[in-house]
XYZ file of C-alpha atoms in Angstrom:
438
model
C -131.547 -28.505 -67.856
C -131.873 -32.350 -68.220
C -133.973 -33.257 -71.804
C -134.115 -36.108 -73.139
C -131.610 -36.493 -76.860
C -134.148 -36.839 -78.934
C -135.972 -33.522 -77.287
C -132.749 -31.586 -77.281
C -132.257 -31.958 -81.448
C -135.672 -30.809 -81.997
C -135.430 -27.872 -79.896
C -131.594 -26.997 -81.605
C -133.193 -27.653 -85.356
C -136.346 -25.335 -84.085
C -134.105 -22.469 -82.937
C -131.995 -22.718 -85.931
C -135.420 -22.558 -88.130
C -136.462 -19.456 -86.293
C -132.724 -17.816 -86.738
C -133.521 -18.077 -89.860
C -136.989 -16.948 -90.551
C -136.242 -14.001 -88.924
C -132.827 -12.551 -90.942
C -134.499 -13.690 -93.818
C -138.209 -11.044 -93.022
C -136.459 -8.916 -90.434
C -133.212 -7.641 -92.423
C -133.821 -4.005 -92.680
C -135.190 -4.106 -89.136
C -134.068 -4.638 -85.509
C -135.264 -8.285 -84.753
C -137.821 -8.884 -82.467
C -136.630 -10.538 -78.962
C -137.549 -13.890 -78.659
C -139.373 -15.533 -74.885
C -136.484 -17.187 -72.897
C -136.858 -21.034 -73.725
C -136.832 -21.066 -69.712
C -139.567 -18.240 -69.861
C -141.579 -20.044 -72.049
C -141.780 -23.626 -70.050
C -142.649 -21.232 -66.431
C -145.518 -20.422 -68.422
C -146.964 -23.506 -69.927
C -146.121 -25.719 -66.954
C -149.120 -23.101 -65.633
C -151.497 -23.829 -68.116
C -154.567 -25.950 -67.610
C -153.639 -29.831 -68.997
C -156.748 -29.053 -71.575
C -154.754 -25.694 -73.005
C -151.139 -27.778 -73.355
C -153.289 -30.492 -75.474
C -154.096 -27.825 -78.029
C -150.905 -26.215 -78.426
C -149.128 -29.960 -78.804
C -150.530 -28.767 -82.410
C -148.450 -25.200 -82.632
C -144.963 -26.911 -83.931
C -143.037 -30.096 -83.283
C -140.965 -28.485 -80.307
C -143.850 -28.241 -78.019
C -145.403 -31.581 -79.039
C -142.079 -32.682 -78.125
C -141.995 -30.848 -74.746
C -145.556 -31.471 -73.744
C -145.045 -34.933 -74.079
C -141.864 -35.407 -72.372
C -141.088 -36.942 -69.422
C -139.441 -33.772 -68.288
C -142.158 -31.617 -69.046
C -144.796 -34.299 -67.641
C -142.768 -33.731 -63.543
C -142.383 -30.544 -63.911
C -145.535 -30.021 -64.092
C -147.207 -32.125 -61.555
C -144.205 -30.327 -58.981
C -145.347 -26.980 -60.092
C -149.227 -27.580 -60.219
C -151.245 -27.673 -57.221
C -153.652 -30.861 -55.889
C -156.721 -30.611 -57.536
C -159.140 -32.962 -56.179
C -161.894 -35.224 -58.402
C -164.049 -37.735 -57.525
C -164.719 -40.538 -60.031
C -167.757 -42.368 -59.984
C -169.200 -45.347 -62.946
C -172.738 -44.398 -63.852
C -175.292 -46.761 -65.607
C -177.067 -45.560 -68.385
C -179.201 -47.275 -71.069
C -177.558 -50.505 -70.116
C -174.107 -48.937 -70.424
C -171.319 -47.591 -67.995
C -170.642 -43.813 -67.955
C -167.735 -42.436 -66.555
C -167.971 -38.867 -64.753
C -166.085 -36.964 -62.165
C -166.229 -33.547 -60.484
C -164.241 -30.421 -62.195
C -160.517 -30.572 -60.878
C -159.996 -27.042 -58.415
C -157.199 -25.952 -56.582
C -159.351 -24.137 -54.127
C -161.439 -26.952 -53.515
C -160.687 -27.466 -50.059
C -161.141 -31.487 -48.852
C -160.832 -30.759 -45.177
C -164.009 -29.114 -45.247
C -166.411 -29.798 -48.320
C -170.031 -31.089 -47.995
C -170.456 -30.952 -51.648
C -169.344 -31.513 -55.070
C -170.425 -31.147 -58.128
C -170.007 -34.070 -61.632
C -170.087 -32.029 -64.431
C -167.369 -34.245 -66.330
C -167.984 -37.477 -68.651
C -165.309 -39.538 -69.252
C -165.986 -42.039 -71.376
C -164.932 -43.264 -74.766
C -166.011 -46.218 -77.126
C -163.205 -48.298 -75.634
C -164.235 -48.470 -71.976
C -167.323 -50.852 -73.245
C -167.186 -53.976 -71.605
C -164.204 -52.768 -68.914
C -164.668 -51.681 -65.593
C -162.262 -49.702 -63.160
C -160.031 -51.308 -60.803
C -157.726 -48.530 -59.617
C -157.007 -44.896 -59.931
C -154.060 -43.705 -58.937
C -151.937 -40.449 -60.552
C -154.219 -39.669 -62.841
C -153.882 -42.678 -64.427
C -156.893 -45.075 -64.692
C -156.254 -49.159 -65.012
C -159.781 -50.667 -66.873
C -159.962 -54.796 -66.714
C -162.143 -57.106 -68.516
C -160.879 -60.398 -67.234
C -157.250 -61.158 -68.379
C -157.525 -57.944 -70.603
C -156.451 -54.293 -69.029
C -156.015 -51.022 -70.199
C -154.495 -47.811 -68.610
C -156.389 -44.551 -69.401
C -154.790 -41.156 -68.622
C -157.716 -38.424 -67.168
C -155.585 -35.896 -68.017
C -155.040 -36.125 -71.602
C -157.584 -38.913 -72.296
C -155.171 -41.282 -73.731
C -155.952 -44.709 -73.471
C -153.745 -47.920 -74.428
C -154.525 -51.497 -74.578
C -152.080 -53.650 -72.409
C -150.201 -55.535 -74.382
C -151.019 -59.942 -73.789
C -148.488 -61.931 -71.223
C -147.542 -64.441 -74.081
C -144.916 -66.192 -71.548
C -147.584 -67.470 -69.362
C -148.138 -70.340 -68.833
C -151.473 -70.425 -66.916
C -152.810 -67.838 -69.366
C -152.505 -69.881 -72.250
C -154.092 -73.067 -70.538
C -158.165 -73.401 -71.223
C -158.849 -72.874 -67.740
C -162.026 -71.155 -66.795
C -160.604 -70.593 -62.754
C -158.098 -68.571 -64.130
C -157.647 -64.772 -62.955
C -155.703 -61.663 -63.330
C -155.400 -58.751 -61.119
C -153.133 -55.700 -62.515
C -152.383 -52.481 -60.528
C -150.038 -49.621 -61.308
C -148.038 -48.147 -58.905
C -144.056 -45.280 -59.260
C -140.833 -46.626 -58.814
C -139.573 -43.413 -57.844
C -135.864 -44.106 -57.752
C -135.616 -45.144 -61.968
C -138.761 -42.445 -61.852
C -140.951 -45.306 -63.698
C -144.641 -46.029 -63.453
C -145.676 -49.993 -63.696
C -148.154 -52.279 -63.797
C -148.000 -55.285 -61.927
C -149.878 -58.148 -62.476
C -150.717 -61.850 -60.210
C -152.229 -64.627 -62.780
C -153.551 -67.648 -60.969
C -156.020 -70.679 -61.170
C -157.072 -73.862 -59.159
C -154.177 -76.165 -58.367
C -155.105 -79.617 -57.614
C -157.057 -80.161 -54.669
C -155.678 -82.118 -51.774
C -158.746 -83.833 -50.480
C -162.024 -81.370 -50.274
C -158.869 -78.289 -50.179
C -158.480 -75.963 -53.170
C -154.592 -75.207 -53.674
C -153.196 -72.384 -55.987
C -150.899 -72.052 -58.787
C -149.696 -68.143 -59.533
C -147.589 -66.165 -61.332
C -146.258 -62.479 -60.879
C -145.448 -59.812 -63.933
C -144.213 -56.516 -64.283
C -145.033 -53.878 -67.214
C -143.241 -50.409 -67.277
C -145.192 -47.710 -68.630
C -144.192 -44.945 -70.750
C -144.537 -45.171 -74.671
C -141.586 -45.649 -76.994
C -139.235 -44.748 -74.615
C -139.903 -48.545 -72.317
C -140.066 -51.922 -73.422
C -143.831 -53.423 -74.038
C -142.612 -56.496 -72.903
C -144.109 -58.237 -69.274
C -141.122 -59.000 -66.786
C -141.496 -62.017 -65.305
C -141.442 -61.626 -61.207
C -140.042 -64.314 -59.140
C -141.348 -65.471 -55.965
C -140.535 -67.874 -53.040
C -144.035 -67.100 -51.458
C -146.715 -69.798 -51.137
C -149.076 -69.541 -54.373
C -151.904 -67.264 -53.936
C -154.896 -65.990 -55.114
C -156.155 -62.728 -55.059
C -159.418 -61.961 -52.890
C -160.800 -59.180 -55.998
C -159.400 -56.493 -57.892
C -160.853 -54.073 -55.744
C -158.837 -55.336 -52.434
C -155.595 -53.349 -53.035
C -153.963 -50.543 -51.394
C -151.069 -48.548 -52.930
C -149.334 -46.780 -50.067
C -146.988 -43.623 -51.452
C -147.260 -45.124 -55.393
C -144.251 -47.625 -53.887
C -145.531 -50.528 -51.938
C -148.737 -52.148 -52.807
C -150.912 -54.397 -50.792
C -153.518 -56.733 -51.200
C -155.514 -59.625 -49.745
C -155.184 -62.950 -50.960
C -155.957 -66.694 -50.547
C -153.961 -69.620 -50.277
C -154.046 -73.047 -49.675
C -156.291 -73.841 -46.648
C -158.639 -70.919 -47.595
C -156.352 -68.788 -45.842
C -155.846 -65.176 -46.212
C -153.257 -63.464 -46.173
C -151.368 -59.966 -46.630
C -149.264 -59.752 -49.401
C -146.933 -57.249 -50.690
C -145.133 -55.662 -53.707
C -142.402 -53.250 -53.730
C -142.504 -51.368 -56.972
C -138.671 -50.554 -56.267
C -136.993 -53.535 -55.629
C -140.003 -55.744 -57.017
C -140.260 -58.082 -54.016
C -143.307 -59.622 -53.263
C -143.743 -60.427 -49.639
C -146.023 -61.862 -46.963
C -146.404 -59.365 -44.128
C -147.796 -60.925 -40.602
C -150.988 -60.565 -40.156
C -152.431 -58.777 -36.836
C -153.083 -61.993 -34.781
C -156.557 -60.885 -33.956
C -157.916 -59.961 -36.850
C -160.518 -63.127 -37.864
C -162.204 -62.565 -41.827
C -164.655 -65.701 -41.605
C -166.984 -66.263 -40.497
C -167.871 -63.166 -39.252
C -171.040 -61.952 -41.210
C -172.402 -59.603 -41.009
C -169.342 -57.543 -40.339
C -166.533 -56.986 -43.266
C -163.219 -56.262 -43.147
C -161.292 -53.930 -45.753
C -158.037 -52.812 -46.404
C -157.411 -48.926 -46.214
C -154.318 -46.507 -46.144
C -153.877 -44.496 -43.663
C -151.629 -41.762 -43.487
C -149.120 -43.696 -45.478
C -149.875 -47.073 -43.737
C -151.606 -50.069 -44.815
C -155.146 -50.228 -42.641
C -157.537 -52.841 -41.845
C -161.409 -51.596 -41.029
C -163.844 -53.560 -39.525
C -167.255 -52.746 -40.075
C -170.951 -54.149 -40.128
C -172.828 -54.997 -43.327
C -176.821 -55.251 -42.926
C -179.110 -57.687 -43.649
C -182.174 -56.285 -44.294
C -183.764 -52.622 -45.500
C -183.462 -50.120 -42.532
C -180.943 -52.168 -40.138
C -178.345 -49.342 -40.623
C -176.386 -47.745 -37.703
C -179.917 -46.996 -35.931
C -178.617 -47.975 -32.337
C -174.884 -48.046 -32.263
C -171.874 -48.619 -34.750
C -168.999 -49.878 -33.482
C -166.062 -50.443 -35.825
C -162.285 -51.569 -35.252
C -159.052 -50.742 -36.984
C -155.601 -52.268 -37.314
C -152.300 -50.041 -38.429
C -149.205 -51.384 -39.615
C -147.028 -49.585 -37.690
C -143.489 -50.842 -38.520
C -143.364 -53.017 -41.658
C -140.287 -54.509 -40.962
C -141.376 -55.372 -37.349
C -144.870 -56.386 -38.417
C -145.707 -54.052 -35.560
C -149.435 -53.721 -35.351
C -151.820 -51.227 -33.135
C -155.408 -51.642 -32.845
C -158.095 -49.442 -31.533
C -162.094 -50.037 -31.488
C -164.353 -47.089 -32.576
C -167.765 -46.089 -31.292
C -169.348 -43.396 -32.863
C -170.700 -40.490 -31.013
C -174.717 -40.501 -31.086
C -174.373 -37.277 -32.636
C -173.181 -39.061 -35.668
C -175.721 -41.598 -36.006
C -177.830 -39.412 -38.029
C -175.258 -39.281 -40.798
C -174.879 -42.740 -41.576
C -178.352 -44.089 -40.331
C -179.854 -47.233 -42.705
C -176.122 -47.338 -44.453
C -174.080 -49.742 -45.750
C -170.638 -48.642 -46.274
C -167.736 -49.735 -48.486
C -164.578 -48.585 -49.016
C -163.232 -46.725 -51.733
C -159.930 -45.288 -51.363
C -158.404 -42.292 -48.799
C -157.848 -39.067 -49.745
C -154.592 -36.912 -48.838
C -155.964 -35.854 -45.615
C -155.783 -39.066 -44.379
C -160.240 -39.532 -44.319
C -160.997 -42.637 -45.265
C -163.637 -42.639 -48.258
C -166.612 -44.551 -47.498
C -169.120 -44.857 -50.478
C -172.579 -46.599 -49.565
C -173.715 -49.617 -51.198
C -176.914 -51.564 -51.344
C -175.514 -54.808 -49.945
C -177.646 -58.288 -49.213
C -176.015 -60.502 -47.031
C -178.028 -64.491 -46.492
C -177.143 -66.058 -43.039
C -177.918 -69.371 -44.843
C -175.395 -68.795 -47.567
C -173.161 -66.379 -46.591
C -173.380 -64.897 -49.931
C -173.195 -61.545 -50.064
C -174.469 -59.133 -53.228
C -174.847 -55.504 -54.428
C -177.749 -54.431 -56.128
C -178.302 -50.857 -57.489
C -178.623 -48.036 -55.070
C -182.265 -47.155 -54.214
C -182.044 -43.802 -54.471
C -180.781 -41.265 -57.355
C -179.101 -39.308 -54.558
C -175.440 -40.235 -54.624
C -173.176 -39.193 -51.791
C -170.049 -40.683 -49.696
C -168.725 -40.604 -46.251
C -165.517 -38.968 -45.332
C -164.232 -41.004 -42.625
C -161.001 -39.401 -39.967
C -160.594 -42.338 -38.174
C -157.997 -40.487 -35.783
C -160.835 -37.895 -34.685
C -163.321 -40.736 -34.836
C -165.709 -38.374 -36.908
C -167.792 -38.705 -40.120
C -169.204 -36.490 -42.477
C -171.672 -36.584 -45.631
C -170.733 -35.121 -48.712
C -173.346 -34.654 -51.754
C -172.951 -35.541 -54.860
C -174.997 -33.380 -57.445
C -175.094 -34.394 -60.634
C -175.146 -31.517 -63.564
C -177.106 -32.724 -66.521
C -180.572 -34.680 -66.011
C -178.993 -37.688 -68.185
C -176.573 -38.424 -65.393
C -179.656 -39.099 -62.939
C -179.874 -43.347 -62.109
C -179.987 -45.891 -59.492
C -177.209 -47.949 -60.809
C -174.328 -45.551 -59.906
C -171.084 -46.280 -57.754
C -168.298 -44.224 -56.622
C -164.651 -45.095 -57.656
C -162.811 -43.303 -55.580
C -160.860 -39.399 -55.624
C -157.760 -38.834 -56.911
C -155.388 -35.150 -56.979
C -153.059 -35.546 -59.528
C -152.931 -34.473 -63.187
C -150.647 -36.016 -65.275
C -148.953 -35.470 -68.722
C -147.696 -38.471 -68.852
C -147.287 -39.910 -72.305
C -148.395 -43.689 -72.201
């Protein structure tokens, strides 16, 4: 059994300690037989995450195991996918994070309903919002500031500065930051990578780009807290938003960016090797101007997706008469091998997504894209788009299979009175819980 050296002398100087206790009350009698240490972890590694925080408190040996990195895989291998949706909730002029209970017999596939029973938040979140979710673990910016929250064991730590920047430390007000986290799962080693950039100078009415690329390893004492330094022979780039990321498999991340030219492009980092490249982009696939209609990237099925899909103008547009929507798969990464296919719904489906404006927000295991609605202005003068708060109180999201080409509603009830608001937004669903020990 692989532990870690410092693990291994506690749990020697612990059995020694017990050895003793027990010759020292138990002479006269026949000792009583200990729990296999083997015994011991089958059981806790079946434990709800909110039992194993308590009993970090029952001697150093299981603070030490709980928090190990041993402990931490064994059990997300052993525990099953327990499904919660995340959602931001404003409150009193402040942001409230809740999700739905975590079940193993919630089954995805078929739901039309969940229930958020669970608030999240803590003091620290004030001022941050969420950019990703991914493993359990949460990444909260607040421009060039981030911090990674586990849902598990609510631990939450402040990312340390990038003091080697050098567009950081410049009194720029273009500058910008996008962090994401995502496994290197041959050193077993979550990260955080980061893309700093600003305004180059500007070659006649053209904005150029100056970045930088860093990487962060997570993982306590056991890492350094010092940001890596990534280099790149890519153009410069900016990214598009925080929000325009895709991690596919915790390994490669994607994301849409801009360069000079105001063009966008696909660009990609491999948590592994820590490349950063610029994949193809499908040759037909035009972002502006093409208001009303938007274009995301998804995963799908362990591929990096584009959707194309209409926003709306005014109150009541919506899918009333038809929705047609396209999507691009990467089907060979290497190859930049790209397949396309254009969706019509079924006017049995219109119902479900009449007067909506969809975004977004993440796919779950079964390969449905999530699709969370949004109250979205778009001006033909200006192009400008904006979301406002929802209209309604009623939360709820789309669950989107684009290989059956069907849709389905799924409510969101909301257990206390105080969680019941307009200004509410869904953040996406994630399966994992995680011990890890930031």
């Amino acid at each position: 059994m692989a532990f870690s050296f410092d693990l291994a002398v506690v749990l020697q100087r612990d059995r020694s300690r017990t050895k003793r206790r027990s010759k020292d009350i138990c002479k006269s009698q026949e000792p009583s037989q200990e729990i296999p240490f083997d015994l011991m972890i089958d059981i806790l590694t079946r434990l709800p995450p909110k039992s194993l925080m308590r009993f970090k408190s029952v001697s150093k040996l299981w603070s030490s195991l709980i928090c190990s990195k041993y402990f931490s895989n064994l059990f997300r291998k052993v525990s099953s996918p327990r499904p919660r949706l995340y959602m931001w909730l404003g409150i009193d002029n402040k942001n409230v994070l809740v999700s739905s209970s975590s079940s193993p017999d919630l089954d995805v596939s078929t739901m039309l309903s969940l229930v958020v029973d669970q608030d999240l938040t803590i003091p620290a979140m004030e001022g941050y919002s969420v950019s990703q979710i991914f493993h359990g673990l949460m990444c909260f910016t607040n421009e060039q500031s981030a911090q990674i929250y586990n849902t598990t064991t609510r631990q939450l730590v402040v990312l340390p500065t990038i003091e080697e920047s050098s567009i950081l430390v410049e009194n720029d007000k273009s500058k910008r930051t996008m962090y994401c986290i995502g496994h290197d799962s041959v050193h077993d080693q979550y990260k955080v990578f980061c893309t700093v950039s600003k305004r180059g100078e500007r070659v006649g009415n053209l904005v150029t780009w100056v970045s930088e690329h860093w990487v962060l390893l997570l993982g306590g004492r056991d890492v350094s807290s010092r940001w890596r330094n990534i280099p790149s022979s890519c153009l410069p780039h900016r990214p598009l938003t925080q929000f325009n990321t895709v991690n596919i498999n915790g390994r490669m991340l994607y994301y849409l960016a801009r360069t000079h030219l105001s063009k966008r492009v696909l660009v990609s980092f491999d948590m592994i090797s820590e490349e950063i490249s610029v994949p193809q982009l499908p040759e037909d696939l035009v972002f502006w101007p093409r208001l009303p209609i938007m274009i995301d990237i998804v995963e799908w099925h362990g591929r990096v997706a584009f959707l194309d899909y209409p926003v709306f103008e005014n109150e009541g547009d919506g899918f009333e008469n038809e929705c047609v929507m396209k999507v691009w798969v990467m089907e060979d990464a290497e190859t930049n091998l790209w397949s396309s296919k254009t969706l019509v719904f079924h006017p049995s489906q219109m119902p479900v997504v009449v007067n909506s404006s969809l975004m977004p927000r993440g796919t779950i295991r079964e390969g449905e894209v999530i699709l969370a609605p949004q109250n979205i202005r778009y001006s033909k003068r200006t192009l400008n788009i904006s979301i406002d708060s929802q209209e309604t109180t009623r939360s709820y999201v789309f669950l989107y299979n684009i290989q059956k080409n069907h849709m389905r509603r799924v409510g969101i009830t909301k257990s206390s009175t105080r969680y019941v608001t307009t200004n509410w937004d869904v953040i996406g669903m994630d399966d994992v819980e995680n011990l890890m020990y930031l």
